[in-house]
């Protein structure tokens, strides 16, 4: 991929374009593991991972975030990325905050075309004032193709996702939150 960041560091990217990159494993555009991350006013576009369906380690066509403390993606466009899982964003054991951003037209060969979050019951991804639309996976383009939350809880998990003031294609309200919609944003 284009950028790999790890360790006990802080990675801040502002006004950047990460475009047309490839990773044989995770994070076609960015692979961030274990360090603090802030993306602000960035475009993560047309990145990909190896597309070997059924194999692990090919997540996050645009962005892979693993065990990262409170990463923030603000005012960004994540579009046209492809991976086996989490075409746009794949977050593993990370409390990602997506703010004022667009996750659009990403694709996954398996599940979670737009934004996939996976972790334990302590993971609390947040999505505020964002649009998640036009993403596809093996299931199609429904709500679970836009947002996929996979929580490892042996006895069931409460709803732990904070989603507000956002537009999600095929929004059903399953993930809760306030002032969300599935109404077409009608691109001009």
PDB file of C-alpha atoms in Angstrom:
ATOM      1  CA  UNK A   1       0.000   0.000   0.000  1.00  0.00           C
ATOM      2  CA  UNK A   2       0.926   3.647  -0.042  1.00  0.00           C
ATOM      3  CA  UNK A   3       1.304   4.304   3.703  1.00  0.00           C
ATOM      4  CA  UNK A   4       2.123   1.993   6.610  1.00  0.00           C
ATOM      5  CA  UNK A   5       2.171   3.387  10.160  1.00  0.00           C
ATOM      6  CA  UNK A   6       2.633   1.403  13.359  1.00  0.00           C
ATOM      7  CA  UNK A   7       3.988   1.567  16.866  1.00  0.00           C
ATOM      8  CA  UNK A   8       3.652   4.095  19.629  1.00  0.00           C
ATOM      9  CA  UNK A   9       3.408   7.143  17.370  1.00  0.00           C
ATOM     10  CA  UNK A  10       0.866   9.676  16.195  1.00  0.00           C
ATOM     11  CA  UNK A  11       0.117   9.852  12.473  1.00  0.00           C
ATOM     12  CA  UNK A  12      -1.633  12.991  11.205  1.00  0.00           C
ATOM     13  CA  UNK A  13      -2.480  13.401   7.527  1.00  0.00           C
ATOM     14  CA  UNK A  14      -4.047  16.644   6.288  1.00  0.00           C
ATOM     15  CA  UNK A  15      -5.022  17.711   2.752  1.00  0.00           C
ATOM     16  CA  UNK A  16      -3.658  14.523   1.212  1.00  0.00           C
ATOM     17  CA  UNK A  17      -4.578  12.371  -1.773  1.00  0.00           C
ATOM     18  CA  UNK A  18      -3.871   8.642  -1.559  1.00  0.00           C
ATOM     19  CA  UNK A  19      -4.741   7.275  -4.974  1.00  0.00           C
ATOM     20  CA  UNK A  20      -4.216   4.191  -7.188  1.00  0.00           C
ATOM     21  CA  UNK A  21      -2.217   2.057  -4.743  1.00  0.00           C
ATOM     22  CA  UNK A  22      -2.128  -1.697  -4.148  1.00  0.00           C
ATOM     23  CA  UNK A  23      -1.306  -3.870  -1.120  1.00  0.00           C
ATOM     24  CA  UNK A  24      -0.833  -7.616  -1.245  1.00  0.00           C
ATOM     25  CA  UNK A  25      -2.293  -7.851   2.273  1.00  0.00           C
ATOM     26  CA  UNK A  26      -4.064  -5.063   4.218  1.00  0.00           C
ATOM     27  CA  UNK A  27      -4.677  -1.404   3.535  1.00  0.00           C
ATOM     28  CA  UNK A  28      -4.344  -0.605  -0.145  1.00  0.00           C
ATOM     29  CA  UNK A  29      -4.194   3.113   0.655  1.00  0.00           C
ATOM     30  CA  UNK A  30      -3.315   3.194   4.362  1.00  0.00           C
ATOM     31  CA  UNK A  31      -2.448   0.439   6.822  1.00  0.00           C
ATOM     32  CA  UNK A  32      -2.376   1.833  10.359  1.00  0.00           C
ATOM     33  CA  UNK A  33      -1.732  -0.528  13.259  1.00  0.00           C
ATOM     34  CA  UNK A  34      -1.421   0.492  16.886  1.00  0.00           C
ATOM     35  CA  UNK A  35      -0.630   4.193  16.491  1.00  0.00           C
ATOM     36  CA  UNK A  36      -2.919   7.190  16.864  1.00  0.00           C
ATOM     37  CA  UNK A  37      -4.391   8.305  13.529  1.00  0.00           C
ATOM     38  CA  UNK A  38      -6.006  11.522  12.315  1.00  0.00           C
ATOM     39  CA  UNK A  39      -7.050  11.969   8.687  1.00  0.00           C
ATOM     40  CA  UNK A  40      -8.431  15.403   7.822  1.00  0.00           C
ATOM     41  CA  UNK A  41      -9.494  16.660   4.384  1.00  0.00           C
ATOM     42  CA  UNK A  42      -8.008  13.644   2.590  1.00  0.00           C
ATOM     43  CA  UNK A  43      -9.130  11.682  -0.466  1.00  0.00           C
ATOM     44  CA  UNK A  44      -8.531   7.936  -0.356  1.00  0.00           C
ATOM     45  CA  UNK A  45      -9.413   6.854  -3.897  1.00  0.00           C
ATOM     46  CA  UNK A  46      -9.052   3.770  -6.149  1.00  0.00           C
ATOM     47  CA  UNK A  47      -6.836   1.685  -3.864  1.00  0.00           C
ATOM     48  CA  UNK A  48      -7.037  -2.108  -3.504  1.00  0.00           C
ATOM     49  CA  UNK A  49      -5.747  -5.229  -1.820  1.00  0.00           C
ATOM     50  CA  UNK A  50      -5.180  -8.697  -3.257  1.00  0.00           C
ATOM     51  CA  UNK A  51      -8.589 -10.066  -4.183  1.00  0.00           C
ATOM     52  CA  UNK A  52      -8.278 -13.686  -3.069  1.00  0.00           C
ATOM     53  CA  UNK A  53     -11.748 -14.372  -1.701  1.00  0.00           C
ATOM     54  CA  UNK A  54     -11.833 -16.759   1.238  1.00  0.00           C
ATOM     55  CA  UNK A  55      -8.376 -15.800   2.497  1.00  0.00           C
ATOM     56  CA  UNK A  56      -7.865 -13.567   5.511  1.00  0.00           C
ATOM     57  CA  UNK A  57      -5.565 -10.545   5.627  1.00  0.00           C
ATOM     58  CA  UNK A  58      -7.002  -8.780   2.562  1.00  0.00           C
ATOM     59  CA  UNK A  59      -9.050  -6.124   4.352  1.00  0.00           C
ATOM     60  CA  UNK A  60      -9.353  -2.395   3.869  1.00  0.00           C
ATOM     61  CA  UNK A  61      -9.021  -1.487   0.213  1.00  0.00           C
ATOM     62  CA  UNK A  62      -8.863   2.195   1.140  1.00  0.00           C
ATOM     63  CA  UNK A  63      -7.959   2.116   4.834  1.00  0.00           C
ATOM     64  CA  UNK A  64      -7.102  -0.681   7.273  1.00  0.00           C
ATOM     65  CA  UNK A  65      -7.049   0.320  10.949  1.00  0.00           C
ATOM     66  CA  UNK A  66      -5.937  -2.284  13.485  1.00  0.00           C
ATOM     67  CA  UNK A  67      -5.883  -1.921  17.288  1.00  0.00           C
ATOM     68  CA  UNK A  68      -5.532   1.822  16.955  1.00  0.00           C
ATOM     69  CA  UNK A  69      -6.596   4.095  19.837  1.00  0.00           C
ATOM     70  CA  UNK A  70      -9.438   6.441  18.812  1.00  0.00           C
ATOM     71  CA  UNK A  71      -8.634   7.045  15.136  1.00  0.00           C
ATOM     72  CA  UNK A  72     -10.460   9.985  13.526  1.00  0.00           C
ATOM     73  CA  UNK A  73     -11.386  10.340   9.861  1.00  0.00           C
ATOM     74  CA  UNK A  74     -12.812  13.829   9.268  1.00  0.00           C
ATOM     75  CA  UNK A  75     -13.842  15.723   6.142  1.00  0.00           C
ATOM     76  CA  UNK A  76     -12.569  12.902   3.908  1.00  0.00           C
ATOM     77  CA  UNK A  77     -13.662  11.126   0.738  1.00  0.00           C
ATOM     78  CA  UNK A  78     -13.159   7.355   0.639  1.00  0.00           C
ATOM     79  CA  UNK A  79     -14.226   6.180  -2.812  1.00  0.00           C
ATOM     80  CA  UNK A  80     -13.606   3.531  -5.459  1.00  0.00           C
ATOM     81  CA  UNK A  81     -11.551   1.213  -3.239  1.00  0.00           C
ATOM     82  CA  UNK A  82     -11.691  -2.606  -3.389  1.00  0.00           C
ATOM     83  CA  UNK A  83     -10.831  -5.420  -0.957  1.00  0.00           C
ATOM     84  CA  UNK A  84     -11.985  -8.870   0.114  1.00  0.00           C
ATOM     85  CA  UNK A  85     -13.573  -7.298   3.242  1.00  0.00           C
ATOM     86  CA  UNK A  86     -14.149  -3.637   4.063  1.00  0.00           C
ATOM     87  CA  UNK A  87     -13.727  -2.115   0.621  1.00  0.00           C
ATOM     88  CA  UNK A  88     -13.578   1.474   1.879  1.00  0.00           C
ATOM     89  CA  UNK A  89     -12.626   1.142   5.556  1.00  0.00           C
ATOM     90  CA  UNK A  90     -11.886  -1.928   7.681  1.00  0.00           C
ATOM     91  CA  UNK A  91     -11.375  -1.260  11.392  1.00  0.00           C
ATOM     92  CA  UNK A  92     -10.292  -4.061  13.705  1.00  0.00           C
ATOM     93  CA  UNK A  93     -10.501  -3.481  17.483  1.00  0.00           C
ATOM     94  CA  UNK A  94     -10.524   0.304  17.014  1.00  0.00           C
ATOM     95  CA  UNK A  95     -12.966   3.017  18.125  1.00  0.00           C
ATOM     96  CA  UNK A  96     -13.075   4.808  14.767  1.00  0.00           C
ATOM     97  CA  UNK A  97     -14.803   8.176  14.487  1.00  0.00           C
ATOM     98  CA  UNK A  98     -16.013   9.044  10.977  1.00  0.00           C
ATOM     99  CA  UNK A  99     -16.999  12.708  10.833  1.00  0.00           C
ATOM    100  CA  UNK A 100     -18.263  14.891   7.950  1.00  0.00           C
ATOM    101  CA  UNK A 101     -17.060  12.317   5.425  1.00  0.00           C
ATOM    102  CA  UNK A 102     -18.203  10.482   2.313  1.00  0.00           C
ATOM    103  CA  UNK A 103     -17.759   6.713   1.891  1.00  0.00           C
ATOM    104  CA  UNK A 104     -18.940   6.078  -1.650  1.00  0.00           C
ATOM    105  CA  UNK A 105     -18.714   3.420  -4.394  1.00  0.00           C
ATOM    106  CA  UNK A 106     -16.336   1.048  -2.626  1.00  0.00           C
ATOM    107  CA  UNK A 107     -16.506  -2.699  -3.160  1.00  0.00           C
ATOM    108  CA  UNK A 108     -15.858  -5.868  -1.200  1.00  0.00           C
ATOM    109  CA  UNK A 109     -15.743  -9.395  -2.595  1.00  0.00           C
ATOM    110  CA  UNK A 110     -17.174 -10.758   0.643  1.00  0.00           C
ATOM    111  CA  UNK A 111     -18.878  -8.517   3.222  1.00  0.00           C
ATOM    112  CA  UNK A 112     -18.893  -4.824   4.055  1.00  0.00           C
ATOM    113  CA  UNK A 113     -18.356  -2.787   0.914  1.00  0.00           C
ATOM    114  CA  UNK A 114     -18.275   0.613   2.645  1.00  0.00           C
ATOM    115  CA  UNK A 115     -17.271   0.525   6.322  1.00  0.00           C
ATOM    116  CA  UNK A 116     -16.561  -2.645   8.298  1.00  0.00           C
ATOM    117  CA  UNK A 117     -15.835  -2.578  12.024  1.00  0.00           C
ATOM    118  CA  UNK A 118     -14.812  -5.692  13.892  1.00  0.00           C
ATOM    119  CA  UNK A 119     -13.890  -6.173  17.536  1.00  0.00           C
ATOM    120  CA  UNK A 120     -15.082  -6.964  21.030  1.00  0.00           C
ATOM    121  CA  UNK A 121     -17.997  -5.493  22.964  1.00  0.00           C
ATOM    122  CA  UNK A 122     -15.741  -2.610  24.058  1.00  0.00           C
ATOM    123  CA  UNK A 123     -15.375  -1.298  20.470  1.00  0.00           C
ATOM    124  CA  UNK A 124     -17.552   1.765  19.852  1.00  0.00           C
ATOM    125  CA  UNK A 125     -17.327   3.139  16.300  1.00  0.00           C
ATOM    126  CA  UNK A 126     -18.948   6.527  15.731  1.00  0.00           C
ATOM    127  CA  UNK A 127     -20.351   7.990  12.529  1.00  0.00           C
ATOM    128  CA  UNK A 128     -21.533  11.599  12.515  1.00  0.00           C
ATOM    129  CA  UNK A 129     -22.718  13.877   9.715  1.00  0.00           C
ATOM    130  CA  UNK A 130     -21.468  11.507   7.010  1.00  0.00           C
ATOM    131  CA  UNK A 131     -22.778   9.848   3.866  1.00  0.00           C
ATOM    132  CA  UNK A 132     -22.262   6.136   3.223  1.00  0.00           C
ATOM    133  CA  UNK A 133     -23.733   5.322  -0.172  1.00  0.00           C
ATOM    134  CA  UNK A 134     -23.296   3.224  -3.303  1.00  0.00           C
ATOM    135  CA  UNK A 135     -21.021   0.591  -1.769  1.00  0.00           C
ATOM    136  CA  UNK A 136     -21.336  -3.067  -2.822  1.00  0.00           C
ATOM    137  CA  UNK A 137     -20.421  -6.517  -1.555  1.00  0.00           C
ATOM    138  CA  UNK A 138     -21.394 -10.135  -2.230  1.00  0.00           C
ATOM    139  CA  UNK A 139     -24.818  -9.501  -0.672  1.00  0.00           C
ATOM    140  CA  UNK A 140     -25.530  -6.526  -2.959  1.00  0.00           C
ATOM    141  CA  UNK A 141     -25.949  -2.885  -1.990  1.00  0.00           C
ATOM    142  CA  UNK A 142     -28.241  -3.015   1.071  1.00  0.00           C
ATOM    143  CA  UNK A 143     -27.620  -1.484   4.480  1.00  0.00           C
ATOM    144  CA  UNK A 144     -25.214  -4.252   5.527  1.00  0.00           C
ATOM    145  CA  UNK A 145     -23.208  -3.617   2.353  1.00  0.00           C
ATOM    146  CA  UNK A 146     -22.768   0.007   3.447  1.00  0.00           C
ATOM    147  CA  UNK A 147     -22.053  -0.684   7.151  1.00  0.00           C
ATOM    148  CA  UNK A 148     -20.970  -4.012   8.591  1.00  0.00           C
ATOM    149  CA  UNK A 149     -20.403  -4.369  12.321  1.00  0.00           C
ATOM    150  CA  UNK A 150     -18.996  -7.681  13.451  1.00  0.00           C
ATOM    151  CA  UNK A 151     -18.634  -7.990  17.206  1.00  0.00           C
ATOM    152  CA  UNK A 152     -17.011 -10.933  18.943  1.00  0.00           C
ATOM    153  CA  UNK A 153     -19.368 -11.421  21.918  1.00  0.00           C
ATOM    154  CA  UNK A 154     -20.016 -14.938  23.152  1.00  0.00           C
ATOM    155  CA  UNK A 155     -23.234 -13.959  24.978  1.00  0.00           C
ATOM    156  CA  UNK A 156     -24.595 -11.250  22.650  1.00  0.00           C
ATOM    157  CA  UNK A 157     -23.770  -7.576  22.503  1.00  0.00           C
ATOM    158  CA  UNK A 158     -25.739  -4.442  23.138  1.00  0.00           C
ATOM    159  CA  UNK A 159     -25.950  -1.861  20.346  1.00  0.00           C
ATOM    160  CA  UNK A 160     -22.651  -0.057  20.728  1.00  0.00           C
ATOM    161  CA  UNK A 161     -22.585   2.134  17.652  1.00  0.00           C
ATOM    162  CA  UNK A 162     -23.068   5.851  17.761  1.00  0.00           C
ATOM    163  CA  UNK A 163     -24.509   6.996  14.420  1.00  0.00           C
ATOM    164  CA  UNK A 164     -26.116  10.408  14.046  1.00  0.00           C
ATOM    165  CA  UNK A 165     -27.026  13.005  11.413  1.00  0.00           C
ATOM    166  CA  UNK A 166     -25.891  10.671   8.633  1.00  0.00           C
ATOM    167  CA  UNK A 167     -27.241   9.272   5.374  1.00  0.00           C
ATOM    168  CA  UNK A 168     -26.792   5.530   4.845  1.00  0.00           C
ATOM    169  CA  UNK A 169     -28.138   3.808   1.741  1.00  0.00           C
ATOM    170  CA  UNK A 170     -31.071   1.499   2.629  1.00  0.00           C
ATOM    171  CA  UNK A 171     -31.049   2.799   6.216  1.00  0.00           C
ATOM    172  CA  UNK A 172     -33.377   0.692   8.374  1.00  0.00           C
ATOM    173  CA  UNK A 173     -32.526   2.042  11.806  1.00  0.00           C
ATOM    174  CA  UNK A 174     -31.058  -1.305  12.906  1.00  0.00           C
ATOM    175  CA  UNK A 175     -27.946   0.378  14.261  1.00  0.00           C
ATOM    176  CA  UNK A 176     -29.903   3.025  16.159  1.00  0.00           C
ATOM    177  CA  UNK A 177     -28.767   6.593  16.471  1.00  0.00           C
ATOM    178  CA  UNK A 178     -30.508   9.898  15.902  1.00  0.00           C
ATOM    179  CA  UNK A 179     -31.477  11.898  12.823  1.00  0.00           C
ATOM    180  CA  UNK A 180     -30.267   9.355  10.265  1.00  0.00           C
ATOM    181  CA  UNK A 181     -31.793   8.742   6.862  1.00  0.00           C
ATOM    182  CA  UNK A 182     -31.719   6.439   3.863  1.00  0.00           C
ATOM    183  CA  UNK A 183     -32.971   9.141   1.489  1.00  0.00           C
ATOM    184  CA  UNK A 184     -30.952   9.427  -1.732  1.00  0.00           C
ATOM    185  CA  UNK A 185     -28.542  12.398  -1.409  1.00  0.00           C
ATOM    186  CA  UNK A 186     -29.194  13.085  -5.138  1.00  0.00           C
ATOM    187  CA  UNK A 187     -25.720  13.789  -6.418  1.00  0.00           C
ATOM    188  CA  UNK A 188     -25.555  16.707  -8.811  1.00  0.00           C
TER     189      UNK A 188
END
